[in-house]
XYZ file of C-alpha atoms in Angstrom:
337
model
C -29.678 20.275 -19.929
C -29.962 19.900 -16.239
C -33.899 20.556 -14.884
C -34.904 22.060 -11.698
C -35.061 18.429 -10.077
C -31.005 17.449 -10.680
C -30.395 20.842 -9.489
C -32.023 20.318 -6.347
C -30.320 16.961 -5.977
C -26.877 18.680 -6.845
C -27.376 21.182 -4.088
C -28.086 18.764 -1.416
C -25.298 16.472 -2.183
C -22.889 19.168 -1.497
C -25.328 20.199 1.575
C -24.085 17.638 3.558
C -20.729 17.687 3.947
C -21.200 20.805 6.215
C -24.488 19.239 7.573
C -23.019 17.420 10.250
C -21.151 20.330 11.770
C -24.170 22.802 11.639
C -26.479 20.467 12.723
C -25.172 18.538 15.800
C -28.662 18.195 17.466
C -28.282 19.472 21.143
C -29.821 16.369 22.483
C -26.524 15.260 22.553
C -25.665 17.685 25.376
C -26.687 14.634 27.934
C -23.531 13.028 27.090
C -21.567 16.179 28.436
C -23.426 16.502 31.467
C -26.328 18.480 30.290
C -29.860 17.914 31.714
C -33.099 17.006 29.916
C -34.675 19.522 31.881
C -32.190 22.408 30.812
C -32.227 20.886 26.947
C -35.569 21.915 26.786
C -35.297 25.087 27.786
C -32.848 25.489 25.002
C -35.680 24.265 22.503
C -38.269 26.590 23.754
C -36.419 29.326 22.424
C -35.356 27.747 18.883
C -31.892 26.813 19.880
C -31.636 23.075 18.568
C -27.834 22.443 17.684
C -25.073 23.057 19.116
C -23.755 25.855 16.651
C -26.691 27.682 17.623
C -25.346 27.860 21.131
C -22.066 29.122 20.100
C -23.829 31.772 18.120
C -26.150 33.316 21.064
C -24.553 35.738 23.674
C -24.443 34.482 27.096
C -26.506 37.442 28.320
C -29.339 35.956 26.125
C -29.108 32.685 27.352
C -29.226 33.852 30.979
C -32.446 35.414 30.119
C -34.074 31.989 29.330
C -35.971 31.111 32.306
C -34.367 28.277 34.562
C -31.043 28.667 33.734
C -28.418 30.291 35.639
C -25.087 31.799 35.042
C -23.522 28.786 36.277
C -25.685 26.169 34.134
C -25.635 28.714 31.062
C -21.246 28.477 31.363
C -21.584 24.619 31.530
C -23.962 24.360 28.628
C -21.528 26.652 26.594
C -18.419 25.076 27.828
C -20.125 21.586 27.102
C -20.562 23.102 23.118
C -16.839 24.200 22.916
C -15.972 21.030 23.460
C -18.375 19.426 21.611
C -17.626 21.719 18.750
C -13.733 21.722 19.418
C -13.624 17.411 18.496
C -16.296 18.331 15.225
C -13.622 20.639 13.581
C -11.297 18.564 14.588
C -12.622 15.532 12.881
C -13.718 17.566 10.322
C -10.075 18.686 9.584
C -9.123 15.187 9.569
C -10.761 14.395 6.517
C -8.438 16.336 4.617
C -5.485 14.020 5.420
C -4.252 12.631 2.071
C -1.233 10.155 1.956
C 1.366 10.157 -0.319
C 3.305 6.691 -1.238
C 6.323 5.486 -0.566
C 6.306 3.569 -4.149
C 5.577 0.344 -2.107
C 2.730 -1.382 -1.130
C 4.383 -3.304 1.969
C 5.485 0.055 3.102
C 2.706 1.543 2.646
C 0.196 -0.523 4.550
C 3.180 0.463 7.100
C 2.463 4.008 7.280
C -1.391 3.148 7.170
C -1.283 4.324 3.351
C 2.027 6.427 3.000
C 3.449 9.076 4.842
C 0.315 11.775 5.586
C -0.456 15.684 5.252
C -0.805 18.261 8.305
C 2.322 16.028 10.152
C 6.035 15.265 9.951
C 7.530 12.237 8.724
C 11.176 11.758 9.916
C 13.209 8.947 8.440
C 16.474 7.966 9.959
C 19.213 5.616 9.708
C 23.026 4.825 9.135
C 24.531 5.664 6.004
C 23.135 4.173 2.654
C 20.008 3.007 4.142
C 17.611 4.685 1.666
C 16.827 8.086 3.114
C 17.807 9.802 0.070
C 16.241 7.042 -1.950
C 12.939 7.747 -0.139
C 13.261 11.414 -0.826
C 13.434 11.492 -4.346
C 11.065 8.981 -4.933
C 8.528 11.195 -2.972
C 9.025 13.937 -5.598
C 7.692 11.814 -8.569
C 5.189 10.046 -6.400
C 3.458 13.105 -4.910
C 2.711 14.264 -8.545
C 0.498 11.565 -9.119
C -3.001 10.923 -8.436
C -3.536 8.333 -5.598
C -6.451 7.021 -3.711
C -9.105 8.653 -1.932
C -9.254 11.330 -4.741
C -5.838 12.396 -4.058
C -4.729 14.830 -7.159
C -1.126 15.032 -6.626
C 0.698 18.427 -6.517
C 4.158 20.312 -6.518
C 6.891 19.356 -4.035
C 10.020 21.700 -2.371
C 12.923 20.032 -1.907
C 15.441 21.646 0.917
C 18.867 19.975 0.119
C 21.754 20.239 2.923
C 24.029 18.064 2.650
C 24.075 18.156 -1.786
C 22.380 14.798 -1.830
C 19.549 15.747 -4.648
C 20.418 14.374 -8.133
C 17.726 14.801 -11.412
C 18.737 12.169 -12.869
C 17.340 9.942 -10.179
C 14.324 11.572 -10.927
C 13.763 10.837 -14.131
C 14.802 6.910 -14.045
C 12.228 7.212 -11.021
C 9.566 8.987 -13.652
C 10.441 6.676 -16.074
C 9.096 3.629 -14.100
C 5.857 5.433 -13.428
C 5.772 5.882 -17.225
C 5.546 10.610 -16.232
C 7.166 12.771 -18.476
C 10.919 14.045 -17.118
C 10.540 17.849 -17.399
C 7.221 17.663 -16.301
C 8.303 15.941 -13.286
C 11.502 18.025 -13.066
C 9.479 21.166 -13.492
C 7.161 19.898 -10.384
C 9.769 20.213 -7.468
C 10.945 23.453 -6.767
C 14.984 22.838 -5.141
C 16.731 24.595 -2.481
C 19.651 24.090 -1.481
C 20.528 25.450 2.204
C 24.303 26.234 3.464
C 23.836 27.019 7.265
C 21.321 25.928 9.695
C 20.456 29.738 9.362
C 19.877 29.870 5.887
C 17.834 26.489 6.598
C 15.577 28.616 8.696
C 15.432 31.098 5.950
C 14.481 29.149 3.592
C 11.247 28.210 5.554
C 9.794 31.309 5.107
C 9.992 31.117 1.047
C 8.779 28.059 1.685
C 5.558 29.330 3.518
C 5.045 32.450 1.037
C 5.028 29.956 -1.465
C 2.370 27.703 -0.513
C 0.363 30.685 0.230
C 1.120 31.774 -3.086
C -0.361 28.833 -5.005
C -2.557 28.185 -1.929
C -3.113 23.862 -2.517
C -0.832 23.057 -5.188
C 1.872 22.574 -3.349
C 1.387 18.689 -1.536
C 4.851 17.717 0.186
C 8.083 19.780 1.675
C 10.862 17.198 1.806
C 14.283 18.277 4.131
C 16.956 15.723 3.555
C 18.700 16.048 5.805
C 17.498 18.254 9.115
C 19.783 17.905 10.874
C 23.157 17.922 9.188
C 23.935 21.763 9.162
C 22.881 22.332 12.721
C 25.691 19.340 13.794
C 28.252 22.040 11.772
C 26.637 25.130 13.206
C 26.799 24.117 16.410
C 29.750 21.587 17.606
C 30.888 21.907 21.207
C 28.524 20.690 24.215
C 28.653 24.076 25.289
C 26.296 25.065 22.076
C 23.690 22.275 22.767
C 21.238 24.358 24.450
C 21.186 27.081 21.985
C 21.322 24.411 19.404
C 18.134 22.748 20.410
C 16.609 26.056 20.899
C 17.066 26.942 17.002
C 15.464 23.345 16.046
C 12.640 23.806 18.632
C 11.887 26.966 16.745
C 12.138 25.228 13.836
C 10.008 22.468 14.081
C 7.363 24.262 15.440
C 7.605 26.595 12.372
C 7.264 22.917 10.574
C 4.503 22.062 12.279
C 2.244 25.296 11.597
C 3.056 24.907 7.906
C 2.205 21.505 7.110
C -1.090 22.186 9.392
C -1.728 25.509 7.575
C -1.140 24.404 4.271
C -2.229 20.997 4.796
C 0.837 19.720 3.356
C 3.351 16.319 3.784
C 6.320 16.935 5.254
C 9.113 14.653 5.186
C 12.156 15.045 6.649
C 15.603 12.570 7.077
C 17.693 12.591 9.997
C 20.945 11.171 10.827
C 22.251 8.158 13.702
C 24.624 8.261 16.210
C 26.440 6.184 18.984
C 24.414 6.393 22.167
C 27.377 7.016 24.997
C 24.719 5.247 27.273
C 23.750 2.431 25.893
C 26.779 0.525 26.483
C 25.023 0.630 30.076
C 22.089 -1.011 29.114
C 21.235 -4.181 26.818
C 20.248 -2.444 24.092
C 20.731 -4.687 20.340
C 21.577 -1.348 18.852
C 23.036 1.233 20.632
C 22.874 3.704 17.610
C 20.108 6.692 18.223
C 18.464 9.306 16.142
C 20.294 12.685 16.935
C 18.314 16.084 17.733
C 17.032 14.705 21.254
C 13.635 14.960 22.547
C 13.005 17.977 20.663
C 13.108 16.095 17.659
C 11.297 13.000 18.931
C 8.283 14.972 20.040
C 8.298 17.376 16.560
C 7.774 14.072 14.446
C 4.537 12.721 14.517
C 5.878 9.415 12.746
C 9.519 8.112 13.006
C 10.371 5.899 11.462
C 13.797 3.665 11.625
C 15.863 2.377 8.290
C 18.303 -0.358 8.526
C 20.291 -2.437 5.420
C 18.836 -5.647 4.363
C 20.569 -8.832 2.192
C 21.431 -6.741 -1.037
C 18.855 -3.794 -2.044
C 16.959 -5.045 0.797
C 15.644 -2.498 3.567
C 14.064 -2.607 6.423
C 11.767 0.108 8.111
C 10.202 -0.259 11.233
C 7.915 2.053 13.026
C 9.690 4.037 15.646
C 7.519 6.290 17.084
C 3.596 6.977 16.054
C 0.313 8.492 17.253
C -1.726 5.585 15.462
C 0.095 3.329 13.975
C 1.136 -0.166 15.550
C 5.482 -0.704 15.866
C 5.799 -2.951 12.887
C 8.133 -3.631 10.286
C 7.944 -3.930 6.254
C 10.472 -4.874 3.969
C 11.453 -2.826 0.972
C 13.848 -2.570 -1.883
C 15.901 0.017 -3.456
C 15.929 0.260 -7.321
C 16.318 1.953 -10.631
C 13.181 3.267 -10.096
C 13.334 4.406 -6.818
C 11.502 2.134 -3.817
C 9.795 -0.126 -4.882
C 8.393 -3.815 -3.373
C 10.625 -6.197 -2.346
C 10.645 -9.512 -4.877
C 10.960 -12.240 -1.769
C-alpha cells in the first residue's frame, strides 16, 4: 500500500516535467534586453516567470509604476520569444526514431529516421528503397530506445511495389509473429497522383482516430504517379503546385500527429550536368519543392553484391556522411565487412 509520503514523491516526479516551462524565472529577461531595474518592478507585483507575463493583460502591466507602453511591449515581446524556443524544445522531446534494422545506418540518421519530419530516400533502380520500406513496417512495431513503444504503420503503395511476404521473412528475423505484424500496417494502394492526395486525408482521420498509435506513414514511391499525371513541360508548373500542396499537407501531419514519415523518390539524368564536373550527373526528381519538403535526404547507391551505400544528402543536423548497409532475407540489416 502506498502512504502519504510515496504519494507525495509520485506527484512531484511528474511535477517537473512541466516545471521548467511554468517556471522560467524572469531574471532571465536580462538576456533579452530587459533591465534589472524594470525586472523588479515585475516582482513587486508577484509576476516572477515568464508565463506569468504572458498571462497578465498589457493594460495591467502599464499600470505598474515605471513602465511604459513601449518597455511593457518589449518585456512581452522579450516573453514570446522566450516562451516561443520553451515549447519548442519542449516539443522536441517527443521526437522518437525508428530504425533502419542497422546499426551503421542508424548512427547515420543520428538513431533512425525521426517523428514530426520527412525522410526521403532516393536512388536508381534496385538500390533498396523498397527494401527500406518494408523493413520500416516490422521495425516501427517494436519497442526501441528512449522508451519508444512502437505503433501501427500506413503504407501508400504507387507503383505495386508492397509484397507480405517480405514482411514476414522480415518478422521472422526479429523473431514477431506474421499476422500480428501483417495486421499492424494498414495498405493503400493509390492509382493517380489525385487519388494519392486523397488518400492523405484517410490518412489524417485515421491518426486522429486512434490519436498515438499510429508511429510511421511510409509513401513508396512519391513521386511516380505525378511523372504519369503530368508529362509534358508545359504541366510542370501545375505539377509542382499539386506536390507543394502536398508536402505541406505532409508536413502538418507528421507534426500534428507526431508521426515518421518516410517517403522514396526516384533519379533522373540531370540535362545540366554534362556542363559541370559533376561524378554523377543523376538527380532526385520533384525540384526544389521536394528538396525543401524533406527535412532529411538521403542518397542510395549499389554496393559489391547486397552491399549499399547511403549517404546523407541533405539535413538540418546531421553531418554529410556515409554508412554501409546490406540487403537481406530479413530486410536491412548490417553489413558483414
Amino acid at each position: 500500500m502506498k502512504t502519504s509520503e510515496d504519494q507525495v514523491v509520485e506527484d512531484d516526479s511528474g511535477y517537473h516535467d512541466d516545471e521548467e516551462s511554468f517556471f522560467q524565472d524572469i531574471d532571465q529577461l536580462q538576456k533579452h534586453g530587459i533591465n534589472m531595474a524594470d525586472i523588479k518592478k515585475l516582482k513587486s507585483v508577484g509576476i516572477c516567470t515568464v508565463k506569468g507575463i504572458q498571462m497578465t493583460t498589457r493594460k495591467a502591466l502599464c499600470n505598474i509604476k515605471g513602465l511604459s507602453e513601449a518597455k511593457v511591449d518589449k518585456i512581452k515581446e522579450a516573453a514570446g520569444k522566450m516562451l516561443t524556443a520553451f515549447e519548442y524544445s519542449a516539443k522536441r522531446k517527443q521526437v522518437f526514431h525508428i530504425t533502419t534494422g542497422s546499426q551503421e545506418f542508424d548512427k547515420l540518421l543520428g538513431g533512425g529516421i525521426e517523428s514530426m519530419a520527412i525522410t526521403e530516400a532516393f536512388g536508381e533502380f534496385r538500390t533498396g528503397k523498397t527494401q527500406l520500406s518494408h523493413t520500416f513496417c516490422v521495425t516501427a512495431q517494436l519497442p526501441g530506445e528512449d522508451g519508444y513503444t512502437g505503433g501501427k504503420i500506413i503504407f501508400i503503395d504507387t507503383e505495386n511495389t508492397f509484397r507480405p511476404d517480405r514482411l514476414r521473412d522480415i518478422a521472422d528475423r526479429f523473431n514477431v509473429d506474421h499476422d500480428a505484424v501483417l495486421d499492424n500496417v494498414l495498405y493503400a494502394r493509390a492509382y493517380t497522383s489525385e487519388h494519392q492526395m486523397e488518400l492523405l486525408d484517410f490518412v489524417a482521420a485515421k491518426f486522429h482516430e486512434e490519436g498515438g498509435v499510429f508511429k510511421l506513414l511510409i509513401i513508396d514511391s512519391i513521386m511516380a504517379l505525378f511523372r504519369v499525371d503530368f508529362s509534358g513541360r508545359g504541366e510542370l508548373a501545375e505539377r509542382q503546385q499539386k506536390l507543394a500542396q502536398m508536402l505541406s499537407r505532409l508536413q502538418k501531419i507528421s507534426e500534428e500527429y507526431n508521426v515518421a514519415i518516410f517517403i522514396t523518390n526516384q533519379m533522373t539524368a540531370d540535362p545540366g550536368a554534362g556542363m559541370t564536373f559533376q561524378a554523377d550527373p543523376k538527380k532526385p526528381i520533384g525540384g526544389h519543392i521536394l528538396a525543401h519538403a524533406s527535412t532529411t535526404r538521403l542518397s542510395l547507391r549499389k554496393g559489391r553484391g547486397e552491399m549499399r551505400i547511403a549517404k546523407i544528402f541533405d539535413s538540418p543536423d546531421m553531418p554529410e556522411n556515409e554508412a554501409t548497409f546490406a540487403i537481406t532475407a530479413g530486410g536491412v540489416a548490417d553489413a558483414k565487412e
